[in-house]
Tab-separated table of C-alpha atoms in Angstrom:
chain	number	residue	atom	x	y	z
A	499	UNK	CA	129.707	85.967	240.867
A	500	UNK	CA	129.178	90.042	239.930
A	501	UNK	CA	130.410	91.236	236.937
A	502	UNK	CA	130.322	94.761	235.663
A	503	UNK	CA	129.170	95.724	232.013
A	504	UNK	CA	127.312	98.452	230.220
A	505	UNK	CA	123.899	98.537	229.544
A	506	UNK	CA	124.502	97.948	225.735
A	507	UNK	CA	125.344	94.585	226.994
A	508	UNK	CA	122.416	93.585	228.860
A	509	UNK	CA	119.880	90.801	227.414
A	510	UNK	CA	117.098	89.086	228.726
A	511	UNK	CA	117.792	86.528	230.820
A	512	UNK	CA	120.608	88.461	233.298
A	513	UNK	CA	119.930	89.300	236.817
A	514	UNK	CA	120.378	92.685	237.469
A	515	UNK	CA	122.354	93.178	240.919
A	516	UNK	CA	122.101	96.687	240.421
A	517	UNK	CA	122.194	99.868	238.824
A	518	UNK	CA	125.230	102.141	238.108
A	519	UNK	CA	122.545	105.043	239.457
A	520	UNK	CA	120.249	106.179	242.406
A	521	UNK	CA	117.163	104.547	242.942
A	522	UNK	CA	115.319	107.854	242.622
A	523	UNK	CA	116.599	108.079	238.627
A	524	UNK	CA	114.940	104.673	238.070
A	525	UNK	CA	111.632	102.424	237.409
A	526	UNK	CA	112.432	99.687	239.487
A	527	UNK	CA	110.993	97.881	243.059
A	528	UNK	CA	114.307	96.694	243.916
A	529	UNK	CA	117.824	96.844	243.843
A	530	UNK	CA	118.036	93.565	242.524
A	531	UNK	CA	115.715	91.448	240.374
A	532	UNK	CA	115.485	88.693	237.245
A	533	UNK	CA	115.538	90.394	233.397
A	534	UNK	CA	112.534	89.237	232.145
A	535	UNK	CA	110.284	92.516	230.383
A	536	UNK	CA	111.569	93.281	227.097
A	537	UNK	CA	109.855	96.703	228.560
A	538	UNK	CA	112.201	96.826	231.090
A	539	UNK	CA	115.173	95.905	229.170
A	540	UNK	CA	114.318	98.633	226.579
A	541	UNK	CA	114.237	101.300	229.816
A	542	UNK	CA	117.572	100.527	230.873
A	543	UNK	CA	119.020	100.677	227.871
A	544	UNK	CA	117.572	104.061	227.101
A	545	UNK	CA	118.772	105.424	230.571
A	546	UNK	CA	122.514	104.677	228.965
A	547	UNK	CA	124.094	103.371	231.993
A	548	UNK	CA	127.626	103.558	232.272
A	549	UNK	CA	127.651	100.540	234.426
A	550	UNK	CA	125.198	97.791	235.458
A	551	UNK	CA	126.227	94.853	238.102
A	552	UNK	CA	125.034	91.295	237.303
A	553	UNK	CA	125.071	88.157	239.057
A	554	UNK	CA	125.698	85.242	236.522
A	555	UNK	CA	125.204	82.907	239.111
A	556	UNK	CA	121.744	83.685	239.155
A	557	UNK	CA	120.988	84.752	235.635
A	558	UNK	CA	122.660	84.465	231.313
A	559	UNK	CA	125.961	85.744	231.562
A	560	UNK	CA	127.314	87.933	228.827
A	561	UNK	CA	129.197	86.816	225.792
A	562	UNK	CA	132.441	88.626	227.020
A	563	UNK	CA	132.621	90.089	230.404
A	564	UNK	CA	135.312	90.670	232.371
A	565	UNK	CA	134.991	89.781	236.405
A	566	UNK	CA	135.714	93.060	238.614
A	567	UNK	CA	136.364	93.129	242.584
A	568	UNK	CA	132.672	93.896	243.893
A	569	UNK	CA	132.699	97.767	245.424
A	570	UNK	CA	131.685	96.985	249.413
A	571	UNK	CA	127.651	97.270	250.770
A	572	UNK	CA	126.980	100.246	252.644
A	573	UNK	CA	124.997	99.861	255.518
A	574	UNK	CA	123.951	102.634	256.186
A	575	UNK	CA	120.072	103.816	254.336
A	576	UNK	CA	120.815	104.919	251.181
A	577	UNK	CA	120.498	108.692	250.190
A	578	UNK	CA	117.072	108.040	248.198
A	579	UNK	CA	115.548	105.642	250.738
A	580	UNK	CA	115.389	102.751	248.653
A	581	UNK	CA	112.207	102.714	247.813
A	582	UNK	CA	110.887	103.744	244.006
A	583	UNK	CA	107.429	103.214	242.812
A	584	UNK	CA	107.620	100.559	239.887
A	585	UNK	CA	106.200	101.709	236.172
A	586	UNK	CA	105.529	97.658	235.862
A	587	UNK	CA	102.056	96.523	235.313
A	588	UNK	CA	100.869	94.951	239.274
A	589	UNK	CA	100.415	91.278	239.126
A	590	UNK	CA	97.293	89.761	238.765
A	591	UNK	CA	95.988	88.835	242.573
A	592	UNK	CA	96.421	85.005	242.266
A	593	UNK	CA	100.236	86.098	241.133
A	594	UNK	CA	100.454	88.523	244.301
A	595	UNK	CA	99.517	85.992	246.558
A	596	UNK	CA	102.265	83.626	245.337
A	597	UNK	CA	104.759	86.348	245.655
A	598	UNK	CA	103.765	87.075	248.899
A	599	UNK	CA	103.867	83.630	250.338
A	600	UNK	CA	107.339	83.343	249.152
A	601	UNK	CA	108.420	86.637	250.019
A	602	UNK	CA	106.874	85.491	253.761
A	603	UNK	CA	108.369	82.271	254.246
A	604	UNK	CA	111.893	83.590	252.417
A	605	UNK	CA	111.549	86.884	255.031
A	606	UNK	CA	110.939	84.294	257.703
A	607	UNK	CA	113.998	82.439	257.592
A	608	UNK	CA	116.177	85.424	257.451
A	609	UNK	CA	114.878	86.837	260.460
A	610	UNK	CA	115.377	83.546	262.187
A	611	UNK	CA	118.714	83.380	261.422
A	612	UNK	CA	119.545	87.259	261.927
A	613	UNK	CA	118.156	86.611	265.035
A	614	UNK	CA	119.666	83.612	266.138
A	615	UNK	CA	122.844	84.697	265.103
A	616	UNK	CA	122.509	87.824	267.762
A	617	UNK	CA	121.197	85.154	270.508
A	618	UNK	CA	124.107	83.600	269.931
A	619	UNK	CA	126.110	86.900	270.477
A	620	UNK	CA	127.280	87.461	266.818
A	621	UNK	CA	126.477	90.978	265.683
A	622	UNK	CA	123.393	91.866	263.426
A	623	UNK	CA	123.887	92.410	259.969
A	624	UNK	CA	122.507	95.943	258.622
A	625	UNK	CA	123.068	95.352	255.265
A	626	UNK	CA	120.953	92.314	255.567
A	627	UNK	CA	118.024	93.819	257.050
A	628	UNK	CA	118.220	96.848	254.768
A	629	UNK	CA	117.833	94.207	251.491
A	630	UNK	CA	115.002	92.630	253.545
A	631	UNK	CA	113.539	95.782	254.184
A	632	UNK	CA	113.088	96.923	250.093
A	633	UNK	CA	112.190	93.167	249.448
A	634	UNK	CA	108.700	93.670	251.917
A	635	UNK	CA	108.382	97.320	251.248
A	636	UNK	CA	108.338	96.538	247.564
A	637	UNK	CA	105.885	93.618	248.002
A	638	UNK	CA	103.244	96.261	249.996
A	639	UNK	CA	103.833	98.995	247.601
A	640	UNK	CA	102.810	96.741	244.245
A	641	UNK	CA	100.061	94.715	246.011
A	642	UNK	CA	98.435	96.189	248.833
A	643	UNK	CA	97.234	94.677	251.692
A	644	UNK	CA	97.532	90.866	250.386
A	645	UNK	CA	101.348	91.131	252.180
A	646	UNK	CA	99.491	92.340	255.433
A	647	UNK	CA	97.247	89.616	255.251
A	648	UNK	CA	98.876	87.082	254.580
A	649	UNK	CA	101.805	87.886	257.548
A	650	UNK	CA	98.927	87.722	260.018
A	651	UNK	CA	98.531	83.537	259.279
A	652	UNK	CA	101.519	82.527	261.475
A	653	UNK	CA	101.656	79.737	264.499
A	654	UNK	CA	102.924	79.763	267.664
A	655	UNK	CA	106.159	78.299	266.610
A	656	UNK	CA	107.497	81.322	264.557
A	657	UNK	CA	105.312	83.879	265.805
A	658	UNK	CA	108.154	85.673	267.087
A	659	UNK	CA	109.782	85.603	263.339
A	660	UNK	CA	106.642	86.144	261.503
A	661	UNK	CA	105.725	89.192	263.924
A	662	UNK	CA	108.678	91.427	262.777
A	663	UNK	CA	107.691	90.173	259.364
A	664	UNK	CA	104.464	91.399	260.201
A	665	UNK	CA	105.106	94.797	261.731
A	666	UNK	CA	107.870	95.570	259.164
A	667	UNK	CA	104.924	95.351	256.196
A	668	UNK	CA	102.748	97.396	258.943
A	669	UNK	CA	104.967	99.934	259.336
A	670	UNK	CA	105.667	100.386	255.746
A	671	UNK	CA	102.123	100.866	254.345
A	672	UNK	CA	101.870	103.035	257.208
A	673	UNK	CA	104.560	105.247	256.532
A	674	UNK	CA	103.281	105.276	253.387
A	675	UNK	CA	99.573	106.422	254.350
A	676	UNK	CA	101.126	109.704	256.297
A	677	UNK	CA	102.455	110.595	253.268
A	678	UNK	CA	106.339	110.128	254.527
A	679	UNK	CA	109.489	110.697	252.116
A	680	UNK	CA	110.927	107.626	250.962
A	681	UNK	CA	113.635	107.513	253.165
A	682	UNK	CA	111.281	107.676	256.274
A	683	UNK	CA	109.453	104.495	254.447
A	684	UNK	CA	112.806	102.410	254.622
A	685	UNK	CA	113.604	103.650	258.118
A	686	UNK	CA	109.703	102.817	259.486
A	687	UNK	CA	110.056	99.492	257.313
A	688	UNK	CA	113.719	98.448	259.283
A	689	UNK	CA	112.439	99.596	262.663
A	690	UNK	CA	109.325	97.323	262.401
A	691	UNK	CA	111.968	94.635	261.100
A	692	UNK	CA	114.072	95.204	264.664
A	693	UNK	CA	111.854	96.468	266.992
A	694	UNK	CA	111.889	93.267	269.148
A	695	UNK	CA	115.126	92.124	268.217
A	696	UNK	CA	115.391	92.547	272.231
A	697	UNK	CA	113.578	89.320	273.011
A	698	UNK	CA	116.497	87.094	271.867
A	699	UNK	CA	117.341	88.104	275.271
A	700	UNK	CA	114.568	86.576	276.654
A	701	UNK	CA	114.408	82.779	277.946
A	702	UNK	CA	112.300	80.701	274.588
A	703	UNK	CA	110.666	79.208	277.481
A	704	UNK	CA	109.114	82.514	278.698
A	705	UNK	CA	108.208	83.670	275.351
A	706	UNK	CA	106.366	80.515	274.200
A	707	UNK	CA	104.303	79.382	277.904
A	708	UNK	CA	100.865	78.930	276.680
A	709	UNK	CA	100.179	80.338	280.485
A	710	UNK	CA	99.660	83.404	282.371
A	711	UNK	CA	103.484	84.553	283.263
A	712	UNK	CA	104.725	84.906	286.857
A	713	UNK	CA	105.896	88.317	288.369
A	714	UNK	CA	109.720	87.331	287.480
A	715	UNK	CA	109.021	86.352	283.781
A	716	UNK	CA	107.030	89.448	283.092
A	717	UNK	CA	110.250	91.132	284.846
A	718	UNK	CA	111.785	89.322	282.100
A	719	UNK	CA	109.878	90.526	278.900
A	720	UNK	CA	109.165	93.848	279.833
A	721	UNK	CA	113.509	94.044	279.927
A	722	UNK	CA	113.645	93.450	276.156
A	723	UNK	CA	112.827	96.786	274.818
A	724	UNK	CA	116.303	97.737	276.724
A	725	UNK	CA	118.202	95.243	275.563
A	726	UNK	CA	117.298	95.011	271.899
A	727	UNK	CA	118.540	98.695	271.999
A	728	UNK	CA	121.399	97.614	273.442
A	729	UNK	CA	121.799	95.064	270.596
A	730	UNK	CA	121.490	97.546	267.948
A	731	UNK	CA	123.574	100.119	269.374
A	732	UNK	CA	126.279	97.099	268.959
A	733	UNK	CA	125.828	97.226	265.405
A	734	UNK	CA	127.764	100.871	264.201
A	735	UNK	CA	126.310	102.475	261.637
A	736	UNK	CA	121.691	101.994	262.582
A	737	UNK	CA	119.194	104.150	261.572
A	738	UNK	CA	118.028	106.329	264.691
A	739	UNK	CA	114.798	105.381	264.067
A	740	UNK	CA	114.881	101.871	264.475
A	741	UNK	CA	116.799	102.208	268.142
A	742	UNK	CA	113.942	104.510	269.131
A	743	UNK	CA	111.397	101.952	267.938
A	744	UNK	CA	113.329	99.268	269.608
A	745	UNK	CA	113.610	101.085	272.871
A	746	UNK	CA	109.907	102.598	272.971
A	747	UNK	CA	107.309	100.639	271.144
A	748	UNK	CA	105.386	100.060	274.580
A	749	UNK	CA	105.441	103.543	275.620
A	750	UNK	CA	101.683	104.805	275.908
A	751	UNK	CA	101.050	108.060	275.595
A	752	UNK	CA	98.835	108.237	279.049
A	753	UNK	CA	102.874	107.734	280.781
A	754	UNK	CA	101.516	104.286	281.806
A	755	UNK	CA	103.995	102.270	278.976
A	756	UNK	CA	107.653	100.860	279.736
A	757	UNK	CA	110.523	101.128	280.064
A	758	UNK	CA	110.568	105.192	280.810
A	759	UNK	CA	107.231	105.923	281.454
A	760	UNK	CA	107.286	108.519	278.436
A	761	UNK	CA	103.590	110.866	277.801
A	762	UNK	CA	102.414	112.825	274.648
A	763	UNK	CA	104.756	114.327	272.480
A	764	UNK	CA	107.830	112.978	274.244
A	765	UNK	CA	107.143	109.664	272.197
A	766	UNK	CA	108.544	110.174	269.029
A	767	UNK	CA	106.295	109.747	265.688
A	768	UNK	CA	108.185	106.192	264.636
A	769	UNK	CA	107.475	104.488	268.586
A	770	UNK	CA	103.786	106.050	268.388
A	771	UNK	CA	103.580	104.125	264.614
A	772	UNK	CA	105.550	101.361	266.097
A	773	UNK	CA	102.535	100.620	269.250
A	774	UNK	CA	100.259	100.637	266.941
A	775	UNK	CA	101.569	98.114	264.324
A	776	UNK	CA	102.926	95.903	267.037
A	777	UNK	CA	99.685	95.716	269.244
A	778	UNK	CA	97.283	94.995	266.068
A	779	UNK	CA	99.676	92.076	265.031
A	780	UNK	CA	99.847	90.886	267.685
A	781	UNK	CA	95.945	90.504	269.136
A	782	UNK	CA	95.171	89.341	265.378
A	783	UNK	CA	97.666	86.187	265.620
A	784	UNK	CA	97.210	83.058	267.336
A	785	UNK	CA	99.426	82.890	270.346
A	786	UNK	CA	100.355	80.011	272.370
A	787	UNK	CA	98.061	81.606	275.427
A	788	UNK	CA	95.711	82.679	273.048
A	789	UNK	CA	93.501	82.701	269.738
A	790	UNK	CA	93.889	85.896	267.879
A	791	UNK	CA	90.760	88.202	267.518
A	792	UNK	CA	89.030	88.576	263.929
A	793	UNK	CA	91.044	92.000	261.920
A	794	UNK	CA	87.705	94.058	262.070
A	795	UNK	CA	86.835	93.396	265.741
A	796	UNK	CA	90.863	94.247	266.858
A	797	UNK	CA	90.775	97.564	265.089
A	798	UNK	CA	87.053	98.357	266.765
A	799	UNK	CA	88.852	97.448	270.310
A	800	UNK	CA	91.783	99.681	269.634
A	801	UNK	CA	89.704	102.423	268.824
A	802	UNK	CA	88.717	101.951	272.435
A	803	UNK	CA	92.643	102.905	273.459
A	804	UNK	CA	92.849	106.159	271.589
A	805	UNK	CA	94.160	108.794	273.267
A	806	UNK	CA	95.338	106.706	276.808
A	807	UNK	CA	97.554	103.903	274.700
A	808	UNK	CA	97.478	104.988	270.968
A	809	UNK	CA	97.760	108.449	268.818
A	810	UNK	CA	94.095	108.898	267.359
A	811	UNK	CA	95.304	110.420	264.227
A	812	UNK	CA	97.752	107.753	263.493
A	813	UNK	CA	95.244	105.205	264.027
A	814	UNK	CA	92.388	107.047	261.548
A	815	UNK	CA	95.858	106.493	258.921
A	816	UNK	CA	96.273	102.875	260.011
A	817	UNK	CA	92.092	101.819	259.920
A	818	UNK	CA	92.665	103.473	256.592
A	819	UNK	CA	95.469	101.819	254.998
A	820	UNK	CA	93.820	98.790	255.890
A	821	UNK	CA	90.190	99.406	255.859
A	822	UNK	CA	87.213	98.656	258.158
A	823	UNK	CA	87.016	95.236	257.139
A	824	UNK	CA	90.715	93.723	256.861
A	825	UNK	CA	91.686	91.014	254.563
A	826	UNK	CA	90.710	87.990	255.584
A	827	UNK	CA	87.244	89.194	257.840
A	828	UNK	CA	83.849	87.062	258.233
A	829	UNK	CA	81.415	89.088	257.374
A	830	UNK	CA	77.473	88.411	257.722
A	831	UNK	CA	75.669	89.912	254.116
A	832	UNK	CA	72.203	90.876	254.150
A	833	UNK	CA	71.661	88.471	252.030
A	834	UNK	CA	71.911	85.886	254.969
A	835	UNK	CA	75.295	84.500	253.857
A	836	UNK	CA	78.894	84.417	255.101
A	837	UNK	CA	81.775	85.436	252.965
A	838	UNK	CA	85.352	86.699	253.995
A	839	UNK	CA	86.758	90.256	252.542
A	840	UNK	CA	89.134	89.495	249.860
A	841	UNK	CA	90.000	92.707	248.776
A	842	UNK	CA	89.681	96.744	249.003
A	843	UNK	CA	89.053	98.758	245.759
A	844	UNK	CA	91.365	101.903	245.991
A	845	UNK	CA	89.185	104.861	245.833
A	846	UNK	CA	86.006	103.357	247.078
A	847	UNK	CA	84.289	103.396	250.620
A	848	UNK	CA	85.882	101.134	253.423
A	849	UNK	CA	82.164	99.907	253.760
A	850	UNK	CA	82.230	98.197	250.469
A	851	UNK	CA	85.244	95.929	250.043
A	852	UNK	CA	85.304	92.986	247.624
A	853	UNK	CA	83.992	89.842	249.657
A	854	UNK	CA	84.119	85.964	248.725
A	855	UNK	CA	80.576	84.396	249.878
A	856	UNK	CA	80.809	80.445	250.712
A	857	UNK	CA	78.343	79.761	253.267
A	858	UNK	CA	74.580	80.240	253.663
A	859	UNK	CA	72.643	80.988	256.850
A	860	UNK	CA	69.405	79.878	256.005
A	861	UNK	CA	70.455	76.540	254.409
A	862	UNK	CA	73.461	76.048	257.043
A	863	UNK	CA	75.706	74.728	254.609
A	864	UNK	CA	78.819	75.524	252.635
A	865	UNK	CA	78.273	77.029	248.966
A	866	UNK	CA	79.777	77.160	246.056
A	867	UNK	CA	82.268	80.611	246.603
A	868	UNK	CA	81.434	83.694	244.543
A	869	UNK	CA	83.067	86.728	244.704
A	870	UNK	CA	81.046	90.215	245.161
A	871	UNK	CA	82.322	93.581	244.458
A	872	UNK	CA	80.374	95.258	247.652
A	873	UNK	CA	81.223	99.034	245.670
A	874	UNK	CA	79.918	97.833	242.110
A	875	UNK	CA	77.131	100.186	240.543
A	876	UNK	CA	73.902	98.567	241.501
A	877	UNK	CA	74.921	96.151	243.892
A	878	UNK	CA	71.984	95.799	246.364
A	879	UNK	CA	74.235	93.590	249.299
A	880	UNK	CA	76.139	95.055	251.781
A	881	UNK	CA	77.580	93.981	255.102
A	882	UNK	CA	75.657	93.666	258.279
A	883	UNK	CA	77.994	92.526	261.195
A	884	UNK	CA	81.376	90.834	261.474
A	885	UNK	CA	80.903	87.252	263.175
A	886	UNK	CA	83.383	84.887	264.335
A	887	UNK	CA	84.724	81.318	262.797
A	888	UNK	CA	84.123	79.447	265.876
A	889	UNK	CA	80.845	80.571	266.336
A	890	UNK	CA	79.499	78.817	263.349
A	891	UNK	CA	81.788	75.497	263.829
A	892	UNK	CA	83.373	77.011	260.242
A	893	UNK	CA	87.550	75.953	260.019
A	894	UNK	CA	90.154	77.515	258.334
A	895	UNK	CA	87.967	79.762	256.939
A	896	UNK	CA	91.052	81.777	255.616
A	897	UNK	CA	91.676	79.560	252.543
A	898	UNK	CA	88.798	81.554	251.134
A	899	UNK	CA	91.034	84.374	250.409
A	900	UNK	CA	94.727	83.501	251.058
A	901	UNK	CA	94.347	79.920	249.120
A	902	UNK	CA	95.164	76.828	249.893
A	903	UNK	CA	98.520	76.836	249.893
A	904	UNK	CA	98.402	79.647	252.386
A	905	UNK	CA	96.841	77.229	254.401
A	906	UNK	CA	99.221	74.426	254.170
């Protein structure tokens, strides 16, 4: 239940639905979050608000407050784009990665049922994606890449989910790279959310064979850039740039992409972004045909498609937002050992990330982990190649960075 009330009135304790003010004017991630910073409390009540929204079901309620008809969501992108850069301190990385697995699995189950409610011909929700949208964009803002790597861990069984999970976060850091107003943030963010929306129209069969696909089924998939535009078109009031995403994420810019056979410039910035966010998620997850390839090895391969498939610029933004080595690499040290890249220091070379060593070569056993800033003065290691798991008989080798709860 919402109720209205001043900022005078707010105390620790209250969830915040949201402020009587644009995004732009405030400090906050979200529209909506839990009272908890004395800090934050303090900011609000400075700003002198003349109203603030609260949901007492999910927070204190106020000592007298009077309940007041809630003013209707607007689906439409808001005039700030939604997106504000927090003054609160970032979370520790143990904290980030227990945000983000809840922010994953939570963002999972509301794209499954957003988009089994359209398979079952009921009409998407904007509003919903838009909250969805500021929930991950808000995540990759604070923490990084640890968002991005964690969407990547997915089975077949939700990979369809996870992906638009995945590309959503994708598309948001991004957007962000380029430099892009916030407004063009939220609208990259909701087209990566939507942009295959299309293959509820698509047989679950077809999508999940763990074989090659016949002529027909291909027919089949290659359709659903269509009619997820279709779908969306259904909806009223959608951002422009998620329909173009929808409709031409598989354009390539050599004219050799579906469904119009579009070249150069005539693909729009947002479907050019969108190809290359949807392609690296999707050769870095495990698919029912298929074992995803390692983060660093996928990015060397799409360097290979510059120019023919994907825009080269673009792609220097992308390597860059998420480095040379990816969260969540096996990397061989000179030292002889193995150790997976935890983490990138902002402001330091992509050639130097922070890596967790576990395993040595010369003794050809597990050790205990230790992690090694790679771009601390006077370190002497540095990283030699990138191997592969399944080359050294080494399993879930991922819980050295994501944790084991990741894993489970």
């Amino acid at each position: 239940m919402l109720k209205k009330i001043t900022s005078s009135e707010l105390v620790l304790g209250m969830y915040v639905e949201r402020l009587g003010r644009s995004w732009l004017d405030t400090p906050f991630w979200t529209r909506s979050f839990l009272l908890e910073s004395p800090a934050d409390l303090e900011r609000i009540r400075a700003a002198r608000l003349s109203e603030v929204w609260i949901d007492v079901a999910r927070g204190r309620a106020p000592a007298v407050a009077v309940p007041v008809t809630v003013p209707p969501v607007v689906a439409a992108p808001a005039a700030d784009g939604g997106l504000v850069r927090s003054a609160a301190p970032p979370m520790s990385r143990d904290d980030e990665l227990a945000h983000a697995r809840r922010l994953i699995e939570r963002s999972r189950q509301a794209v499954q049922t957003m988009f089994d409610e359209v398979r079952m011909g009921k009409a998407l929700s904007a509003a919903q994606a838009y909250e969805l949208v500021d929930d991950i964009a808000a995540s990759v803002l604070r923490g990084g890449n640890v968002l991005l790597g964690l969407a990547r861990l997915k089975t077949a069984d939700n990979y369809t989910y996870m992906h638009s999970v995945a590309v959503c976060a994708l598309m948001t850091a991004l957007a962000r790279e380029l430099g892009l107003v916030p407004e063009q943030v939220r609208s990259a963010g909701l087209a990566g959310l939507l942009h295959d929306i299309g293959k509820m129209a698509v047989p679950s069969a077809i999508l999940n064979k763990p074989g090659s696909l016949s002529e027909a089924e291909f027919s089949s998939v290659r359709a659903h850039p269509a009619a997820g535009h279709r779908m969306l078109q259904e909806v009223g009031e959608i951002d422009p740039v998620a329909l173009d995403v929808c409709l031409h994420h598989h354009e390539k810019l050599d004219g050799s992409g579906y469904p119009n056979g579009l070249c150069g410039e005539e693909i729009s910035l947002f479907a050019r972004m969108g190809a290359i966010c949807d392609v690296y998620d999707a050769i870095t997850s495990n698919r029912p045909y298929k074992q995803g390839w390692c983060p660093a090895d996928s990015l060397r391969r799409m360097a290979g498609w510059r120019g023919g498939h994907l825009d080269a610029q673009l792609f220097a933004a992308f390597v860059k937002c998420l480095g040379i080595y990816p969260l969540g690499t096996l990397v061989r040290l000179q030292s002889e050992r193995l150790a997976v890249v935890v983490g990138q220091t902002p402001g330091k070379p992509l050639t130097a990330p922070t890596v967790r060593v576990f395993f040595s070569i010369r003794a050809g056993t597990c050790i205990a982990p230790a992690v090694i800033d790679l771009a601390a003065p006077g370190c002497q290691e540095r990283i030699v190649s990138t191997e592969s798991a399944s080359q050294w008989r080494l399993q879930d080798v991922d819980r050295y960075w994501a944790g084991e709860a990741a894993m489970a």
